[in-house]
Coordinates of N, CA and C in Angstrom, one line a residue:
M349 N -1.9 2.9 -19.3 CA -1.6 3.9 -20.3 C -0.2 4.3 -20.2
S350 N 0.4 4.4 -21.4 CA 1.9 4.7 -21.4 C 2.0 6.3 -21.3
A351 N 3.2 6.6 -20.9 CA 3.5 8.1 -20.7 C 4.2 8.6 -22.0
D352 N 3.7 8.2 -23.2 CA 4.3 8.7 -24.4 C 4.3 10.2 -24.5
W353 N 3.3 10.8 -23.8 CA 3.1 12.2 -23.9 C 4.2 13.1 -23.2
I354 N 5.1 12.4 -22.5 CA 6.1 13.1 -21.7 C 7.4 12.5 -22.0
S355 N 8.4 13.4 -22.2 CA 9.7 12.9 -22.5 C 10.4 12.3 -21.3
P356 N 11.4 11.4 -21.6 CA 12.1 10.8 -20.5 C 12.8 11.8 -19.6
H357 N 13.3 12.9 -20.2 CA 14.0 13.9 -19.4 C 12.9 14.6 -18.5
A358 N 11.7 14.9 -19.0 CA 10.7 15.5 -18.2 C 10.3 14.5 -17.0
V359 N 10.2 13.2 -17.3 CA 9.9 12.3 -16.2 C 11.0 12.3 -15.1
E360 N 12.2 12.4 -15.5 CA 13.3 12.5 -14.5 C 13.2 13.8 -13.7
V361 N 13.0 14.9 -14.4 CA 12.9 16.2 -13.7 C 11.7 16.2 -12.8
F362 N 10.6 15.7 -13.3 CA 9.4 15.7 -12.4 C 9.7 14.7 -11.2
G363 N 10.4 13.6 -11.4 CA 10.7 12.7 -10.3 C 11.5 13.4 -9.2
R364 N 12.4 14.2 -9.6 CA 13.2 15.0 -8.6 C 12.3 16.0 -7.9
I365 N 11.5 16.7 -8.6 CA 10.6 17.6 -7.9 C 9.6 16.9 -7.0
W366 N 9.1 15.7 -7.4 CA 8.2 14.9 -6.6 C 9.0 14.5 -5.3
K367 N 10.2 14.0 -5.4 CA 11.0 13.6 -4.3 C 11.2 14.8 -3.3
S368 N 11.4 16.0 -3.8 CA 11.6 17.1 -2.9 C 10.3 17.4 -2.2
L369 N 9.2 17.4 -2.9 CA 7.9 17.6 -2.3 C 7.5 16.6 -1.3
H370 N 8.0 15.4 -1.4 CA 7.6 14.3 -0.5 C 8.8 13.8 0.3
A371 N 9.7 14.7 0.6 CA 10.9 14.3 1.4 C 10.5 13.8 2.8
H372 N 9.4 14.2 3.3 CA 8.9 13.8 4.6 C 8.3 12.4 4.5
L373 N 8.0 11.9 3.4 CA 7.4 10.6 3.2 C 8.3 9.4 3.3
H374 N 8.1 8.5 4.3 CA 8.9 7.4 4.5 C 8.1 6.2 4.7
P375 N 7.6 5.5 3.6 CA 6.7 4.4 3.8 C 7.5 3.3 4.6
R376 N 6.7 2.6 5.4 CA 7.3 1.6 6.3 C 7.0 0.2 5.6
L377 N 8.1 -0.4 5.1 CA 7.9 -1.6 4.3 C 8.8 -2.7 4.8
T378 N 8.3 -3.9 4.8 CA 9.0 -5.1 5.2 C 9.8 -5.5 3.9
A379 N 10.8 -6.4 4.1 CA 11.5 -6.9 2.9 C 10.6 -7.6 1.9
A380 N 9.5 -8.3 2.4 CA 8.5 -8.9 1.5 C 7.8 -7.8 0.7
D381 N 7.4 -6.7 1.4 CA 6.7 -5.6 0.8 C 7.6 -5.0 -0.3
V382 N 8.9 -4.8 0.0 CA 9.8 -4.2 -1.0 C 9.9 -5.1 -2.2
A383 N 10.1 -6.4 -2.0 CA 10.2 -7.3 -3.1 C 8.9 -7.3 -4.0
Y384 N 7.8 -7.2 -3.3 CA 6.5 -7.2 -4.0 C 6.3 -5.9 -4.8
L385 N 6.7 -4.8 -4.2 CA 6.5 -3.5 -5.0 C 7.5 -3.5 -6.2
K386 N 8.7 -4.1 -6.0 CA 9.6 -4.1 -7.1 C 9.1 -4.9 -8.3
R387 N 8.3 -6.0 -8.0 CA 7.7 -6.8 -9.0 C 6.6 -6.0 -9.7
I388 N 5.9 -5.2 -8.9 CA 4.8 -4.3 -9.5 C 5.5 -3.3 -10.4
L389 N 6.6 -2.7 -9.9 CA 7.3 -1.7 -10.7 C 7.7 -2.2 -12.0
L390 N 8.2 -3.5 -12.1 CA 8.6 -4.0 -13.4 C 7.4 -4.2 -14.4
D391 N 6.2 -4.3 -13.9 CA 5.0 -4.5 -14.7 C 4.3 -3.2 -15.1
V392 N 4.7 -2.0 -14.5 CA 4.0 -0.8 -14.8 C 4.4 -0.3 -16.2
E393 N 3.4 0.1 -17.0 CA 3.6 0.5 -18.3 C 3.9 2.0 -18.4
D394 N 3.4 2.7 -17.5 CA 3.5 4.2 -17.5 C 4.9 4.6 -16.9
D395 N 5.7 5.2 -17.7 CA 7.1 5.6 -17.2 C 7.0 6.5 -16.0
L396 N 6.1 7.4 -16.0 CA 6.0 8.4 -14.8 C 5.6 7.6 -13.6
I397 N 4.6 6.8 -13.6 CA 4.2 6.0 -12.4 C 5.4 5.1 -12.0
A398 N 6.1 4.5 -12.9 CA 7.2 3.6 -12.6 C 8.3 4.5 -11.9
H399 N 8.6 5.6 -12.4 CA 9.6 6.5 -11.8 C 9.2 6.9 -10.4
L400 N 8.0 7.3 -10.2 CA 7.5 7.8 -8.9 C 7.5 6.6 -7.9
L401 N 7.1 5.4 -8.4 CA 7.1 4.3 -7.5 C 8.5 3.9 -7.0
A402 N 9.4 4.0 -8.0 CA 10.8 3.8 -7.6 C 11.3 4.8 -6.6
A403 N 10.9 6.1 -6.8 CA 11.3 7.1 -5.8 C 10.7 6.8 -4.4
K404 N 9.4 6.4 -4.4 CA 8.8 6.0 -3.2 C 9.5 4.9 -2.5
L405 N 9.9 3.9 -3.3 CA 10.7 2.7 -2.7 C 12.0 3.2 -2.1
G406 N 12.6 4.2 -2.8 CA 13.9 4.7 -2.3 C 13.8 5.5 -1.0
Q407 N 12.6 6.0 -0.7 CA 12.4 6.7 0.5 C 11.9 5.8 1.7
A408 N 11.7 4.5 1.4 CA 11.1 3.6 2.4 C 12.0 3.4 3.5
V409 N 11.4 3.2 4.7 CA 12.0 2.7 5.9 C 11.8 1.2 5.9
H410 N 12.8 0.4 6.0 CA 12.7 -1.0 6.0 C 12.5 -1.5 7.5
V411 N 11.4 -2.3 7.7 CA 11.1 -2.7 9.1 C 11.0 -4.3 9.1
P412 N 11.4 -4.9 10.2 CA 11.3 -6.3 10.3 C 9.8 -6.8 10.2
Q413 N 9.6 -8.0 9.6 CA 8.3 -8.5 9.5 C 7.5 -8.5 10.8
D414 N 8.1 -8.9 11.9 CA 7.4 -9.0 13.1 C 7.1 -7.7 13.8
T415 N 7.6 -6.6 13.2 CA 7.2 -5.2 13.7 C 6.4 -4.5 12.7
A416 N 6.0 -5.1 11.7 CA 5.1 -4.5 10.7 C 3.9 -4.0 11.3
S417 N 3.6 -2.7 11.2 CA 2.4 -2.1 11.8 C 1.1 -2.5 11.1
L418 N 0.1 -2.7 11.9 CA -1.3 -2.9 11.4 C -1.8 -1.6 10.8
T419 N -1.2 -0.5 11.0 CA -1.7 0.8 10.5 C -1.0 1.2 9.2
V420 N -0.3 0.3 8.6 CA 0.4 0.6 7.3 C -0.4 -0.1 6.2
A421 N -0.7 0.6 5.1 CA -1.5 0.0 4.0 C -0.6 -1.1 3.3
R422 N -1.2 -2.3 3.3 CA -0.5 -3.4 2.6 C -1.6 -4.4 2.2
I423 N -1.3 -5.4 1.5 CA -2.3 -6.4 1.1 C -3.1 -6.9 2.3
G424 N -4.4 -6.8 2.1 CA -5.4 -7.2 3.2 C -5.8 -6.0 4.0
S425 N -5.3 -4.9 3.8 CA -5.7 -3.7 4.6 C -7.0 -3.1 4.0
H426 N -7.8 -2.7 4.9 CA -9.0 -1.9 4.5 C -8.6 -0.5 4.7
V427 N -8.7 0.3 3.5 CA -8.2 1.6 3.5 C -9.4 2.6 3.2
H428 N -9.4 3.7 3.9 CA -10.3 4.8 3.7 C -9.4 6.0 3.2
F429 N -9.6 6.5 2.0 CA -8.7 7.5 1.4 C -9.5 8.5 0.6
T430 N -8.9 9.6 0.3 CA -9.5 10.5 -0.6 C -8.6 10.6 -1.8
L431 N -9.3 10.7 -2.9 CA -8.7 10.8 -4.2 C -9.2 12.1 -4.9
D432 N -8.4 13.1 -5.0 CA -8.8 14.4 -5.5 C -10.1 14.9 -4.8
G433 N -10.1 14.6 -3.4 CA -11.1 15.1 -2.6 C -12.3 14.2 -2.4
R434 N -12.4 13.1 -3.2 CA -13.5 12.2 -3.2 C -13.2 11.0 -2.2
H435 N -14.1 10.7 -1.3 CA -13.8 9.6 -0.4 C -14.0 8.3 -1.0
R436 N -13.1 7.3 -0.7 CA -13.2 5.9 -1.2 C -12.8 5.0 -0.1
H437 N -13.5 3.8 -0.1 CA -13.1 2.8 0.8 C -12.8 1.5 0.0
A438 N -11.8 0.8 0.3 CA -11.5 -0.4 -0.4 C -10.6 -1.3 0.4
M439 N -10.5 -2.5 0.0 CA -9.5 -3.5 0.6 C -8.4 -3.6 -0.4
L440 N -7.1 -3.5 0.0 CA -6.0 -3.7 -0.9 C -5.8 -5.2 -1.1
V441 N -5.8 -5.5 -2.4 CA -5.6 -6.9 -2.8 C -4.5 -7.0 -3.8
H442 N -4.1 -8.3 -4.1 CA -3.1 -8.5 -5.2 C -3.8 -8.2 -6.6
G443 N -3.0 -7.8 -7.5 CA -3.4 -7.7 -8.9 C -4.0 -6.3 -9.3
G444 N -4.9 -6.4 -10.3 CA -5.3 -5.1 -10.9 C -6.8 -4.8 -10.6
A445 N -7.4 -5.4 -9.6 CA -8.8 -5.1 -9.3 C -9.0 -3.6 -8.9
D446 N -10.1 -3.1 -9.4 CA -10.4 -1.7 -9.0 C -11.9 -1.6 -9.1
G447 N -12.6 -1.8 -8.0 CA -14.1 -1.7 -8.0 C -14.6 -2.8 -7.0
S448 N -15.9 -2.7 -6.7 CA -16.6 -3.6 -5.8 C -15.9 -3.7 -4.5
G449 N -15.3 -2.6 -4.0 CA -14.7 -2.5 -2.7 C -13.3 -3.1 -2.7
L450 N -12.7 -3.4 -3.9 CA -11.4 -3.9 -3.9 C -10.5 -2.9 -4.7
L451 N -9.2 -2.8 -4.3 CA -8.2 -2.0 -5.0 C -6.9 -2.8 -5.1
G452 N -6.6 -3.1 -6.3 CA -5.4 -3.9 -6.5 C -4.1 -3.2 -6.3
S453 N -3.1 -3.8 -5.8 CA -1.8 -3.2 -5.6 C -1.1 -2.9 -6.9
G454 N -1.6 -3.5 -8.0 CA -1.0 -3.2 -9.3 C -1.7 -2.1 -10.0
T455 N -2.7 -1.5 -9.4 CA -3.3 -0.4 -10.0 C -2.6 0.9 -9.7
R456 N -2.9 1.9 -10.4 CA -2.3 3.3 -10.2 C -2.4 3.7 -8.7
Y457 N -3.6 3.6 -8.1 CA -3.8 4.2 -6.8 C -3.5 3.1 -5.7
G458 N -3.6 1.8 -6.0 CA -3.2 0.8 -5.1 C -1.7 0.9 -4.8
A459 N -0.9 1.1 -5.9 CA 0.5 1.2 -5.7 C 0.9 2.5 -5.0
A460 N 0.1 3.5 -5.2 CA 0.3 4.8 -4.5 C 0.1 4.7 -3.0
L461 N -0.9 3.9 -2.6 CA -1.3 3.8 -1.2 C -0.4 2.8 -0.4
F462 N 0.1 1.8 -1.1 CA 0.9 0.7 -0.5 C 2.0 1.3 0.3
G463 N 2.1 0.9 1.6 CA 3.2 1.4 2.5 C 2.9 2.7 3.2
L464 N 1.8 3.3 2.9 CA 1.5 4.6 3.6 C 0.8 4.3 4.9
R465 N 0.9 5.3 5.8 CA 0.2 5.3 7.1 C -0.9 6.3 7.0
A466 N -1.9 6.2 7.9 CA -3.0 7.1 8.0 C -2.4 8.5 8.2
R467 N -3.0 9.4 7.5 CA -2.6 10.9 7.4 C -1.5 11.2 6.4
D468 N -0.9 10.1 5.8 CA 0.1 10.4 4.7 C -0.7 10.8 3.5
E469 N -0.1 11.7 2.8 CA -0.7 12.2 1.5 C 0.4 12.3 0.5
I470 N 0.1 12.0 -0.8 CA 1.0 12.2 -1.9 C 0.3 12.8 -3.1
L471 N 1.1 13.4 -3.9 CA 0.6 13.8 -5.3 C 0.9 12.6 -6.2
W472 N -0.1 12.2 -7.0 CA 0.0 11.1 -7.9 C -0.7 11.4 -9.2
P473 N -0.1 10.9 -10.3 CA -0.7 11.2 -11.6 C -2.0 10.3 -11.8
C474 N -3.0 11.0 -12.3 CA -4.2 10.2 -12.6 C -4.3 9.9 -14.1
D475 N -5.3 9.2 -14.5 CA -5.4 8.8 -15.9 C -5.4 9.9 -16.9
D476 N -5.9 11.1 -16.5 CA -6.0 12.2 -17.5 C -4.7 13.1 -17.4
H477 N -3.7 12.6 -16.8 CA -2.3 13.2 -16.7 C -2.3 14.4 -15.7
R478 N -3.3 14.6 -14.9 CA -3.3 15.6 -13.9 C -2.6 15.0 -12.6
L479 N -2.1 15.8 -11.8 CA -1.6 15.3 -10.5 C -2.8 15.5 -9.5
V480 N -3.1 14.5 -8.8 CA -4.1 14.6 -7.8 C -3.6 14.2 -6.4
E481 N -4.2 14.8 -5.4 CA -3.8 14.4 -4.0 C -4.5 13.1 -3.6
V482 N -3.7 12.2 -3.2 CA -4.1 10.9 -2.6 C -3.8 11.0 -1.1
R483 N -4.8 11.0 -0.3 CA -4.6 11.1 1.1 C -5.2 9.9 1.8
L484 N -4.4 9.2 2.6 CA -4.8 8.0 3.3 C -5.4 8.5 4.7
L485 N -6.7 8.3 4.9 CA -7.3 8.7 6.1 C -7.3 7.7 7.2
D486 N -7.5 6.4 6.9 CA -7.5 5.4 7.9 C -7.1 4.0 7.3
V487 N -6.4 3.2 8.1 CA -6.0 1.9 7.7 C -6.5 0.9 8.8
R488 N -7.1 -0.1 8.4 CA -7.5 -1.2 9.3 C -7.1 -2.5 8.8
R489 N -6.7 -3.3 9.6 CA -6.3 -4.7 9.2 C -6.8 -5.7 10.2
R490 N -7.6 -6.5 9.6 CA -8.2 -7.6 10.5 C -7.2 -8.7 10.6
E491 N -7.0 -9.1 11.9 CA -6.1 -10.2 12.1 C -6.7 -11.5 11.6
R492 N -5.8 -12.3 11.1 CA -6.3 -13.6 10.5 C -6.8 -14.5 11.7
R493 N -7.8 -15.3 11.3 CA -8.3 -16.2 12.3 C -7.2 -17.1 12.9
G494 N -7.3 -17.2 14.2 CA -6.3 -18.1 14.8 C -5.0 -17.4 15.1
S495 N -4.9 -16.1 14.8 CA -3.6 -15.4 15.0 C -3.6 -14.7 16.3
G496 N -4.7 -14.6 17.0 CA -4.8 -14.0 18.3 C -4.3 -14.9 19.4
P497 N -4.5 -14.4 20.7 CA -4.1 -15.2 21.8 C -5.0 -16.5 21.9
I498 N -4.4 -17.5 22.3 CA -5.1 -18.8 22.5 C -5.8 -18.8 23.9
E499 N -7.1 -18.9 23.9 CA -7.8 -19.0 25.2 C -7.9 -20.5 25.5
R500 N -7.6 -20.8 26.7 CA -7.7 -22.2 27.2 C -9.0 -22.4 27.9
N501 N -9.7 -23.5 27.6 CA -10.9 -23.8 28.2 C -10.6 -24.7 29.4
T502 N -10.6 -24.1 30.6 CA -10.3 -24.9 31.8 C -11.5 -25.4 32.5
S503 N -12.7 -25.3 31.9 CA -13.9 -25.8 32.6 C -13.9 -27.3 32.8
L504 N -13.2 -28.0 32.0 CA -13.1 -29.5 32.2 C -11.8 -30.0 32.7
A505 N -11.0 -29.1 33.3 CA -9.7 -29.5 33.8 C -9.9 -30.6 34.9
G506 N -9.0 -31.6 34.8 CA -9.0 -32.6 35.8 C -10.0 -33.8 35.6
Q507 N -10.8 -33.6 34.5 CA -11.8 -34.7 34.2 C -11.2 -35.6 33.2
A508 N -11.5 -36.9 33.3 CA -11.0 -37.9 32.3 C -11.7 -37.6 31.0
C509 N -10.9 -37.8 29.9 CA -11.5 -37.7 28.6 C -12.1 -39.0 28.2
A510 N -13.0 -39.0 27.1 CA -13.7 -40.2 26.7 C -12.7 -41.3 26.2
S511 N -11.6 -41.0 25.7 CA -10.6 -42.0 25.2 C -9.8 -42.6 26.3
G512 N -9.9 -42.1 27.5 CA -9.2 -42.7 28.6 C -8.2 -41.8 29.2

């Protein structure tokens, strides 16, 4: 939905107010996260959402990929959050999915949650143009198969293998 209902000047003024209200917010983003959110920003049709997403990016703390926390909401994270007081659980995914336990990073609330840590909260515009509180309660990220420590099976140590 486009923000035709609000003037560009009002978007800019509201953006400044939003930044003041969220001065404490410093999303922890890797370079890949920043590039990804910039691509999302270019696709957003709502001027107000685009402006707020740009403000959020401007407040981000850039972290190296190898220190990216498992407690920061990003693609593949399972998030528990409240939206205007209602609890929701979803997995953040690419694209515009919203439902069946999935929340696309290209959606209004997926973009809002991306980069936040548990207990972070922000005001974000909803579809009916009201500002609602989006509060991230918990973030879990399952490690990919094979990414954990390698356990060695030493029970056959010292025995010849079948191939010689």
